Short mmCIF file of C-alpha atoms in Angstrom, two decimals:
data_model
loop_
_atom_site.label_atom_id
_atom_site.label_comp_id
_atom_site.label_asym_id
_atom_site.label_seq_id
_atom_site.Cartn_x
_atom_site.Cartn_y
_atom_site.Cartn_z
CA MET G 176 -13.36 -10.31 15.78
CA LYS G 177 -16.54 -8.03 16.18
CA LEU G 178 -17.52 -7.23 12.42
CA ASN G 179 -19.67 -3.82 11.85
CA LYS G 180 -23.66 -4.76 12.47
CA LYS G 181 -24.48 -2.20 10.22
CA LEU G 182 -22.67 -4.15 7.02
CA LEU G 183 -24.15 -7.47 8.12
CA ALA G 184 -27.42 -5.90 7.81
CA THR G 185 -26.33 -4.66 4.42
CA GLY G 186 -25.58 -8.29 3.51
CA VAL G 187 -22.02 -6.74 2.03
CA LEU G 188 -20.35 -9.49 3.74
CA ALA G 189 -18.47 -13.05 2.67
CA ALA G 190 -19.28 -12.26 -1.08
CA SER G 191 -17.15 -14.27 -3.03
CA LEU G 192 -16.60 -14.35 -6.40
CA PHE G 193 -17.48 -17.47 -9.08
CA ALA G 194 -15.37 -18.35 -12.30
CA GLY G 195 -17.30 -16.74 -14.98
CA GLN G 196 -19.11 -14.93 -13.31
CA ALA G 197 -19.10 -10.32 -13.74
CA TRP G 198 -18.53 -8.65 -10.81
CA GLY G 199 -18.94 -4.48 -10.26
CA ALA G 200 -21.05 -2.13 -11.87
CA VAL G 201 -23.99 -1.53 -8.76
CA SER G 202 -27.01 0.18 -9.34
CA ALA G 203 -27.58 3.96 -9.55
CA GLU G 204 -29.27 3.68 -6.75
CA GLU G 205 -27.13 2.13 -5.00
CA ALA G 206 -24.50 4.64 -6.23
CA ALA G 207 -26.12 7.48 -5.19
CA LYS G 208 -25.18 6.68 -2.30
CA LEU G 209 -21.34 8.22 -3.41
CA GLY G 210 -21.13 11.50 -1.72
CA ASN G 211 -24.03 11.30 0.25
CA THR G 212 -24.27 8.39 3.10
CA LEU G 213 -21.06 7.11 1.91
CA THR G 214 -17.82 9.84 0.61
CA PRO G 215 -16.70 10.04 -2.98
CA MET G 216 -14.23 6.69 -2.41
CA GLY G 217 -17.15 5.12 -0.89
CA ALA G 218 -16.12 5.11 2.94
CA GLU G 219 -18.91 5.73 5.44
CA ARG G 220 -18.71 9.59 5.46
CA ALA G 221 -20.61 9.74 9.50
CA GLY G 222 -18.69 8.80 12.32
CA ASN G 223 -19.26 5.85 15.35
CA GLY G 224 -20.55 8.26 17.85
CA GLY G 225 -17.60 7.68 19.18
CA ASP G 226 -13.72 8.25 18.64
CA ILE G 227 -14.13 7.93 14.45
CA PRO G 228 -14.98 11.67 13.57
CA GLU G 229 -17.40 11.99 9.92
CA TRP G 230 -15.22 12.93 7.50
CA THR G 231 -15.09 16.30 5.82
CA GLY G 232 -13.34 16.69 3.49
CA GLY G 233 -10.07 15.41 4.38
CA MET G 234 -6.73 17.21 4.85
CA THR G 235 -6.72 19.77 1.59
CA THR G 236 -4.74 22.43 3.25
CA PRO G 237 -1.28 21.99 3.64
CA PRO G 238 0.02 23.18 7.64
CA ALA G 239 1.84 26.44 8.26
CA GLY G 240 5.48 25.82 8.63
CA TYR G 241 5.11 23.45 5.67
CA LYS G 242 7.07 25.56 2.86
CA GLY G 243 5.94 23.31 -0.23
CA ASP G 244 9.29 22.30 -1.42
CA GLY G 245 8.52 18.40 -0.45
CA ILE G 246 9.42 17.98 3.00
CA TYR G 247 6.19 17.01 4.90
CA VAL G 248 5.99 18.70 8.41
CA ASN G 249 3.89 17.13 11.39
CA PRO G 250 0.24 19.00 11.33
CA PHE G 251 -1.08 17.76 14.64
CA PRO G 252 2.73 18.35 16.01
CA ASN G 253 1.66 19.01 19.88
CA GLU G 254 -1.00 16.25 20.34
CA GLN G 255 0.19 13.57 22.72
CA PRO G 256 -1.54 9.75 23.18
CA LYS G 257 -4.06 9.12 24.39
CA PHE G 258 -3.22 6.27 25.74
CA VAL G 259 -0.49 3.58 25.02
CA ILE G 260 -1.48 -0.33 23.53
CA ASP G 261 1.97 -2.70 24.97
CA GLN G 262 1.78 -6.14 26.75
CA SER G 263 0.28 -5.15 30.27
CA ASN G 264 -2.91 -4.27 27.98
CA VAL G 265 -3.15 -6.14 24.47
CA ASP G 266 -5.89 -8.38 25.91
CA GLN G 267 -7.79 -4.95 26.45
CA TYR G 268 -8.09 -3.92 23.17
CA ALA G 269 -7.79 -7.32 21.07
CA ASP G 270 -10.80 -7.18 19.26
CA ASN G 271 -9.50 -3.64 17.37
CA LEU G 272 -6.11 -4.85 16.55
CA SER G 273 -4.66 -8.05 14.17
CA PRO G 274 -3.70 -11.51 15.20
CA GLY G 275 0.32 -10.37 13.65
CA GLN G 276 -0.23 -6.90 15.69
CA ILE G 277 -0.96 -8.64 18.75
CA ALA G 278 1.85 -11.14 18.57
CA MET G 279 4.43 -8.05 18.00
CA ILE G 280 3.16 -7.13 21.06
CA ARG G 281 3.52 -10.17 22.66
CA GLN G 282 6.58 -11.19 21.24
CA TYR G 283 8.64 -7.43 21.97
CA PRO G 284 8.50 -6.29 25.11
CA ASN G 285 9.57 -2.39 23.76
CA TYR G 286 6.59 -2.59 20.48
CA LYS G 287 4.17 -0.73 21.82
CA LEU G 288 1.27 1.24 19.84
CA PRO G 289 0.94 5.15 20.58
CA VAL G 290 -3.04 5.78 20.28
CA TYR G 291 -3.60 9.26 18.89
CA THR G 292 -6.84 11.24 18.00
CA THR G 293 -8.21 9.97 15.58
CA HIS G 294 -7.47 12.47 11.90
CA ARG G 295 -9.40 11.17 8.41
CA THR G 296 -7.36 13.89 6.48
CA ALA G 297 -7.18 10.97 3.56
CA VAL G 298 -8.90 12.55 0.72
CA TYR G 299 -7.89 12.85 -3.74
CA PRO G 300 -7.56 15.29 -6.27
CA GLN G 301 -11.77 16.45 -7.18
CA ASP G 302 -11.11 14.51 -10.34
CA ILE G 303 -10.13 11.44 -9.52
CA MET G 304 -13.49 11.38 -6.87
CA ASP G 305 -15.52 12.57 -9.38
CA GLU G 306 -14.29 9.61 -11.48
CA THR G 307 -14.63 6.94 -8.72
CA VAL G 308 -17.97 8.21 -9.11
CA LYS G 309 -18.53 7.00 -12.45
CA ASN G 310 -16.45 3.91 -12.11
CA ALA G 311 -18.90 2.60 -9.46
CA THR G 312 -22.36 1.73 -12.14
CA ARG G 313 -20.10 0.97 -14.76
CA SER G 314 -16.63 -0.95 -14.02
CA GLU G 315 -16.47 -4.71 -14.21
CA LEU G 316 -14.10 -7.80 -12.85
CA ILE G 317 -13.26 -10.05 -15.93
CA GLN G 318 -11.31 -13.62 -16.80
CA ASN G 319 -12.30 -14.40 -13.42
CA GLY G 320 -10.89 -11.27 -11.39
CA ASN G 321 -7.80 -10.72 -13.20
CA GLY G 322 -8.30 -8.05 -14.58
CA ILE G 323 -10.80 -5.03 -14.80
CA GLY G 324 -13.41 -3.91 -17.42
CA ASN G 325 -15.11 -0.61 -18.48
CA TYR G 326 -12.22 1.76 -16.52
CA ALA G 327 -9.80 3.88 -17.20
CA ASN G 328 -8.59 5.67 -14.11
CA ALA G 329 -9.29 6.02 -10.13
CA THR G 330 -10.37 3.62 -7.89
CA PRO G 331 -13.04 1.37 -9.66
CA PHE G 332 -15.22 -0.24 -7.19
CA PRO G 333 -15.79 2.02 -4.12
CA ILE G 334 -18.67 -0.24 -3.37
CA PRO G 335 -17.35 -3.76 -3.11
CA GLN G 336 -19.46 -6.64 -3.49
CA ASN G 337 -16.14 -9.35 -2.73
CA GLY G 338 -12.58 -9.41 -1.97
CA LEU G 339 -10.90 -8.95 -5.50
CA GLU G 340 -13.00 -6.03 -5.68
CA ALA G 341 -11.81 -4.46 -2.80
CA ILE G 342 -8.21 -5.39 -3.19
CA TRP G 343 -7.73 -3.90 -7.03
CA ASN G 344 -8.94 -0.79 -5.33
CA HIS G 345 -5.85 -0.90 -2.92
CA ILE G 346 -3.97 -1.52 -6.78
CA THR G 347 -4.95 0.83 -8.62
CA ARG G 348 -5.13 3.74 -6.39
CA TYR G 349 -4.03 6.93 -7.06
CA ARG G 350 -0.58 7.96 -6.25
CA GLY G 351 0.31 11.03 -7.46
CA GLY G 352 -0.35 9.97 -11.89
CA SER G 353 3.25 10.45 -12.09
CA VAL G 354 6.05 10.82 -9.41
CA GLN G 355 9.17 10.05 -8.34
CA ARG G 356 11.01 8.98 -4.84
CA ASN G 357 14.06 8.70 -3.71
CA VAL G 358 13.87 5.91 -0.94
CA GLY G 359 16.06 3.98 1.34
CA GLN G 360 15.06 -0.05 2.50
CA VAL G 361 16.42 -1.78 5.48
CA THR G 362 16.81 -5.34 6.52
CA PRO G 363 18.14 -4.84 10.05
CA THR G 364 19.90 -8.29 11.90
CA THR G 365 18.60 -9.67 15.01
CA ASN G 366 20.77 -6.97 16.95
CA GLY G 367 19.62 -3.96 14.79
CA ALA G 368 22.88 -3.75 12.59
CA PHE G 369 21.91 -1.97 9.34
CA SER G 370 23.28 -1.13 5.94
CA VAL G 371 21.10 1.34 3.55
CA VAL G 372 19.68 0.77 0.33
CA LYS G 373 18.75 3.66 -1.86
CA PHE G 374 16.43 3.18 -5.06
CA GLN G 375 15.33 5.69 -7.19
CA ASP G 376 11.56 5.07 -8.06
CA GLU G 377 9.83 6.14 -11.26
CA LEU G 378 5.53 5.15 -11.34
CA THR G 379 3.61 6.65 -13.84
CA TRP G 380 -0.12 5.63 -15.10
CA ASN G 381 -0.09 5.50 -19.13
CA ARG G 382 -2.81 8.50 -19.66
CA TYR G 383 0.21 10.99 -17.59
CA LEU G 384 2.90 10.16 -20.40
CA SER G 385 2.68 13.58 -21.36
CA ASP G 386 2.63 11.54 -25.55
CA TYR G 387 -0.10 8.81 -23.63
CA GLN G 388 -3.00 8.14 -27.00
CA GLU G 389 -5.72 6.39 -26.36
CA GLY G 390 -6.07 2.88 -27.37
CA GLN G 391 -2.35 2.53 -27.19
CA ASP G 392 -0.68 -0.25 -24.65
CA ASP G 393 -3.87 0.87 -22.61
CA ASN G 394 -3.90 -2.39 -21.03
CA VAL G 395 -1.14 -1.15 -19.21
CA LEU G 396 -2.44 -0.06 -15.44
CA PHE G 397 0.84 1.87 -15.03
CA TYR G 398 4.74 1.57 -16.16
CA PHE G 399 6.99 0.91 -12.82
CA LYS G 400 10.88 1.46 -12.94
CA GLN G 401 13.27 1.26 -9.97
CA ALA G 402 17.54 2.10 -9.25
CA ILE G 403 19.03 1.54 -6.62
CA THR G 404 21.51 4.28 -5.84
CA ALA G 405 23.71 2.45 -3.50
CA PRO G 406 25.90 0.57 -1.85
CA ALA G 407 27.94 0.84 -5.10
CA ARG G 408 28.26 -2.72 -5.43
CA LEU G 409 24.87 -2.38 -6.38
CA ALA G 410 24.43 0.84 -7.72
CA GLY G 411 23.12 1.09 -11.45
CA ASN G 412 21.02 -2.17 -11.70
CA VAL G 413 17.23 -1.63 -12.75
CA LEU G 414 14.46 -3.24 -12.50
CA LEU G 415 10.83 -2.10 -15.01
CA VAL G 416 7.63 -3.19 -14.54
CA HIS G 417 4.53 -2.37 -17.02
CA GLU G 418 1.86 -3.34 -14.72
CA THR G 419 -1.11 -4.78 -16.80
CA LEU G 420 -5.08 -5.26 -16.42
CA ASP G 421 -6.17 -7.79 -18.17
CA GLN G 422 -3.48 -10.08 -16.43
CA VAL G 423 -4.38 -13.25 -18.22
CA LYS G 424 -4.60 -11.81 -20.72
CA GLU G 425 -1.36 -10.01 -21.09
CA PRO G 426 0.80 -10.49 -17.37
CA ARG G 427 3.17 -8.57 -15.92
CA ARG G 428 6.39 -7.31 -18.28
CA ALA G 429 8.80 -7.44 -16.81
CA TRP G 430 12.66 -6.51 -17.25
CA ILE G 431 16.41 -6.62 -15.70
CA TYR G 432 19.36 -4.68 -16.60
CA ASN G 433 22.05 -5.85 -14.69
CA ALA G 434 25.93 -3.16 -13.99
CA GLY G 435 27.95 -6.11 -13.75
CA GLN G 436 26.30 -7.63 -16.85
CA ARG G 437 25.78 -4.88 -19.06
CA ARG G 438 22.62 -6.50 -20.38
CA VAL G 439 19.20 -5.99 -19.78
CA ARG G 440 16.78 -9.49 -19.78
CA ARG G 441 13.17 -10.27 -18.39
CA ALA G 442 12.47 -10.95 -15.54
CA PRO G 443 9.95 -13.35 -14.86
CA GLN G 444 10.87 -13.72 -11.38
CA VAL G 445 9.19 -10.52 -10.58
CA ALA G 446 5.81 -11.48 -9.34
CA TYR G 447 4.25 -13.36 -6.54
CA ASP G 448 6.81 -14.71 -4.36
CA GLY G 449 10.00 -14.31 -6.37
CA PRO G 450 12.50 -12.60 -3.90
CA GLY G 451 12.44 -8.82 -3.58
CA THR G 452 14.61 -6.40 -4.51
CA ALA G 453 18.00 -6.38 -2.70
CA ALA G 454 15.63 -7.57 0.42
CA ASP G 455 17.91 -10.35 1.64
CA GLY G 456 15.03 -12.61 2.07
CA MET G 457 12.59 -10.38 3.84
CA ARG G 458 10.16 -9.41 1.13
CA THR G 459 8.61 -11.14 -1.85
CA SER G 460 7.67 -9.72 -5.05
CA ASP G 461 4.49 -9.11 -3.61
CA ASN G 462 4.87 -7.96 -0.84
CA PHE G 463 5.87 -4.45 -2.05
CA ASP G 464 3.28 -1.99 -1.29
CA MET G 465 1.97 -3.87 0.89
CA PHE G 466 0.60 -5.84 -1.87
CA ASN G 467 0.70 -5.82 -5.50
CA GLY G 468 0.52 -8.10 -9.06
CA ALA G 469 -1.35 -10.81 -10.48
CA PRO G 470 -4.61 -11.83 -7.57
CA ASP G 471 -5.38 -15.01 -9.59
CA ARG G 472 -3.40 -17.54 -6.71
CA TYR G 473 -5.54 -16.71 -4.18
CA ASN G 474 -9.68 -17.16 -3.57
CA TRP G 475 -10.28 -13.40 -2.32
CA GLU G 476 -12.92 -13.09 0.60
CA LEU G 477 -14.44 -10.08 2.02
CA LEU G 478 -15.01 -10.32 5.91
CA GLY G 479 -17.16 -6.59 6.29
CA LYS G 480 -16.01 -3.88 8.36
CA LYS G 481 -14.40 -3.62 11.87
CA GLU G 482 -13.03 -0.58 13.76
CA MET G 483 -9.22 -0.80 14.65
CA TYR G 484 -6.13 0.59 15.26
CA ILE G 485 -3.94 1.32 12.41
CA PRO G 486 -0.83 3.24 11.70
CA TYR G 487 -1.71 6.70 10.36
CA ASN G 488 -0.99 10.31 9.96
CA SER G 489 2.95 8.70 10.55
CA TYR G 490 4.92 12.73 10.08
CA LYS G 491 6.68 11.72 12.93
CA LEU G 492 8.86 8.73 10.65
CA VAL G 493 9.77 11.37 7.86
CA ASP G 494 10.90 14.04 10.36
CA ARG G 495 14.03 15.57 8.84
CA ASN G 496 15.68 15.87 12.13
CA LEU G 497 15.27 12.39 12.77
CA SER G 498 18.47 9.62 11.37
CA TYR G 499 18.27 6.49 10.28
CA ASN G 500 19.47 5.42 13.54
CA ASP G 501 16.92 7.10 14.89
CA ILE G 502 13.79 4.95 13.41
CA VAL G 503 15.47 1.52 13.00
CA GLN G 504 16.28 -1.45 15.99
CA ALA G 505 16.81 -4.68 17.25
CA GLY G 506 13.47 -6.13 16.04
CA HIS G 507 11.43 -3.64 15.24
CA ILE G 508 11.41 0.26 14.08
CA ASN G 509 11.12 3.05 16.97
CA GLN G 510 7.25 2.79 18.44
CA ASP G 511 7.82 5.99 19.62
CA LEU G 512 7.15 7.99 16.14
CA THR G 513 4.78 6.20 15.09
CA ARG G 514 1.23 6.80 15.42
CA TYR G 515 -1.98 5.25 15.57
CA GLU G 516 -5.69 5.87 15.44
CA LEU G 517 -8.60 3.80 15.41
CA HIS G 518 -10.82 3.52 12.18
CA ARG G 519 -12.23 1.64 9.90
CA VAL G 520 -10.89 -0.98 8.00
CA TRP G 521 -12.13 -3.71 4.79
CA HIS G 522 -11.28 -6.91 6.33
CA VAL G 523 -9.87 -9.30 3.28
CA ARG G 524 -8.39 -13.11 2.95
CA ALA G 525 -6.39 -14.23 0.67
CA THR G 526 -7.10 -18.01 0.44
CA LEU G 527 -4.24 -20.50 -1.57
CA LYS G 528 -6.24 -21.93 -4.38
CA ASP G 529 -5.87 -26.00 -4.56
CA GLY G 530 -3.02 -26.58 -6.92
CA GLU G 531 -1.38 -23.35 -6.81
CA ARG G 532 2.26 -22.56 -5.07
CA HIS G 533 2.99 -19.22 -3.23
CA VAL G 534 5.18 -19.08 0.15
CA TYR G 535 2.54 -17.83 1.97
CA ALA G 536 -0.86 -20.06 2.58
CA GLN G 537 -3.35 -17.40 3.95
CA ARG G 538 -3.43 -13.63 4.29
CA ASP G 539 -5.13 -11.77 6.17
CA PHE G 540 -5.87 -8.12 4.60
CA TYR G 541 -6.50 -4.61 6.65
CA ILE G 542 -7.90 -2.12 4.49
CA ASP G 543 -8.58 2.13 5.09
CA GLU G 544 -11.49 2.62 3.90
CA ASP G 545 -10.98 6.48 3.23
CA SER G 546 -8.03 5.44 1.36
CA TRP G 547 -8.12 1.97 -0.62
CA GLN G 548 -4.87 1.22 1.19
CA ALA G 549 -4.01 -1.42 2.98
CA THR G 550 -2.49 -0.47 6.43
CA VAL G 551 -1.93 -4.39 8.06
CA ILE G 552 -1.22 -7.32 6.21
CA ASP G 553 -0.99 -11.03 8.53
CA HIS G 554 0.54 -13.09 6.35
CA TYR G 555 0.49 -16.94 7.02
CA ASP G 556 2.59 -20.01 5.67
CA GLY G 557 1.63 -23.66 4.68
CA ARG G 558 0.93 -25.05 8.03
CA GLY G 559 -0.93 -22.43 9.64
CA GLU G 560 1.25 -20.24 11.34
CA LEU G 561 1.15 -16.68 11.36
CA TRP G 562 4.21 -15.93 9.85
CA ARG G 563 4.65 -12.12 8.56
CA VAL G 564 3.19 -9.06 10.20
CA ALA G 565 2.79 -6.06 7.29
CA GLU G 566 2.44 -2.57 8.61
CA ALA G 567 2.37 0.33 6.34
CA HIS G 568 3.00 3.82 8.65
CA THR G 569 0.34 6.30 5.92
CA MET G 570 0.69 9.86 5.82
CA GLN G 571 -1.27 12.37 3.62
CA PHE G 572 0.66 14.20 1.44
CA TYR G 573 -1.48 17.22 1.85
CA ASP G 574 0.06 20.05 -1.37
CA GLN G 575 -0.85 16.71 -3.88
CA ASP G 576 -4.55 15.29 -2.23
CA VAL G 577 -2.06 11.78 -2.34
CA PRO G 578 -2.69 9.40 0.58
CA TRP G 579 0.35 7.48 0.83
CA TYR G 580 2.43 5.42 3.18
CA ALA G 581 6.25 6.79 5.21
CA ILE G 582 7.37 4.00 5.81
CA GLU G 583 6.20 -0.08 4.84
CA THR G 584 7.94 -2.26 7.26
CA LEU G 585 7.03 -6.12 7.56
CA TYR G 586 8.21 -7.86 10.87
CA ASP G 587 9.34 -11.73 10.45
CA LEU G 588 7.99 -13.48 13.32
CA LEU G 589 9.86 -16.39 13.51
CA SER G 590 13.85 -15.23 12.52
CA GLY G 591 13.37 -12.02 14.75
CA ARG G 592 14.55 -9.71 11.34
CA TYR G 593 11.96 -7.08 9.20
CA LEU G 594 12.38 -4.80 7.07
CA ALA G 595 11.50 -1.15 6.44
CA LEU G 596 11.44 0.66 3.08
CA GLY G 597 10.82 4.19 2.00
CA LEU G 598 12.74 5.80 4.82
CA THR G 599 13.37 9.92 3.35
CA ASN G 600 15.06 11.37 6.35
CA GLU G 601 17.82 11.56 4.82
CA GLU G 602 17.42 12.22 1.47
CA SER G 603 17.47 14.91 -1.10
CA ASN G 604 14.46 15.63 -3.11
CA PRO G 605 12.50 12.82 -1.57
CA TYR G 606 9.19 12.93 -3.59
CA SER G 607 8.95 15.46 -6.40
CA PHE G 608 4.90 15.13 -8.22
CA GLY G 609 3.91 15.95 -11.75
CA VAL G 610 6.88 14.61 -13.16
CA SER G 611 6.79 14.99 -17.31
CA ARG G 612 7.75 11.13 -18.67
CA GLN G 613 7.35 9.98 -22.10
CA SER G 614 6.49 6.07 -23.14
CA ARG G 615 10.10 5.87 -24.26
CA ASP G 616 11.66 6.32 -20.68
CA TYR G 617 9.93 2.82 -20.74
CA THR G 618 10.88 0.67 -22.97
CA PRO G 619 13.83 -1.61 -22.19
CA ALA G 620 16.08 0.09 -24.30
CA ALA G 621 15.73 3.01 -21.14
CA LEU G 622 17.14 0.56 -18.51
CA ARG G 623 20.80 0.73 -19.71
CA ARG G 624 20.39 4.50 -20.18
CA ALA G 625 18.83 4.76 -16.93
CA GLY G 626 21.53 2.17 -15.16
CA THR G 627 25.04 4.51 -16.35
CA ARG G 628 26.22 4.55 -13.03
#
């Protein structure tokens, strides 16, 4: 692996968080780089003199053909791959791939990475970027990194000093304020057979509640509600999560409504390596959104930046002319529909702490510098063997200034199976932004109403 020499020289490498020490809040002189040599989100504005271009503000104008209906058309319909990485040439590009990506290529003859021209499309709303710049000199890690102080909104650490700050940037990144989505999840068997579990998700940051009052439930970062709508045997089951900022002061609150029993119960298992919802054992709770939840079971190390081929501008995967059968294949999704580009990523390594338990002993995160989204994560088991490989096929929701995922995939190298979450091709009204929600919509009592069949 080749690390970015410029970052090595700045000393922003391999910083660690020590117990009892506060981190964050860089100097005003350092923060002045934001919006100048750095983008407002903390990425290097300049290109690399080659395939990575300068960031010029991202994609803020929808392409021709977009009707404003939430059905996202491909802004690069005529582009063709510059080259394809497969078993014949993977060694040539190994320095720009993760070990997990290399393992997938070597394990599956049809697994390939079509590489396209790089477009730095990621951008957030101006108020989010402005608030991120302000956070640089005020936000700090507290409770040994398990919470954030002096933080209200946006990205807390645009100039990260350690791995915990980088992972909090992923956890807290803006995803539209208040959004509802209808998506599908599949866990194909080794021969490619699958059935679809359909979810209606709601995600609302506390400050986007229509009845929000400052000082009320301010330790909640966001509210998440997930109702299963199909198949019939699971329909009506609902999960509710209140994700907290200071998770030592107050751990995540979670409840489940079981439609069969018609009762609401607390759900402490919805965290860490508890089983993912309707995932057939193919993901943990904290695999959702690539990674979520409390970071306290791991030691986090910031290993610097590298240039890497990552899924990006993945508009083919939301094409309404495709069915799920066109996407889902044995072993992996249809890689002909994927798009990879060369981007700079932060490399963060999470290593399980002594005395803690989790099915993943090590996780290597590759986080896009422009959006702070985790794009690739390699997961290792207790023996130190590579086990699962996660990829987030990202896209820019260009009418909302929101970078997010088209779909997430999590490949199990041992079983030969995988999970794909976020499929929208066959769903009506896949994404709705700016949805009005009140605090009462995210109470345990609201679960029963949401689960009515």
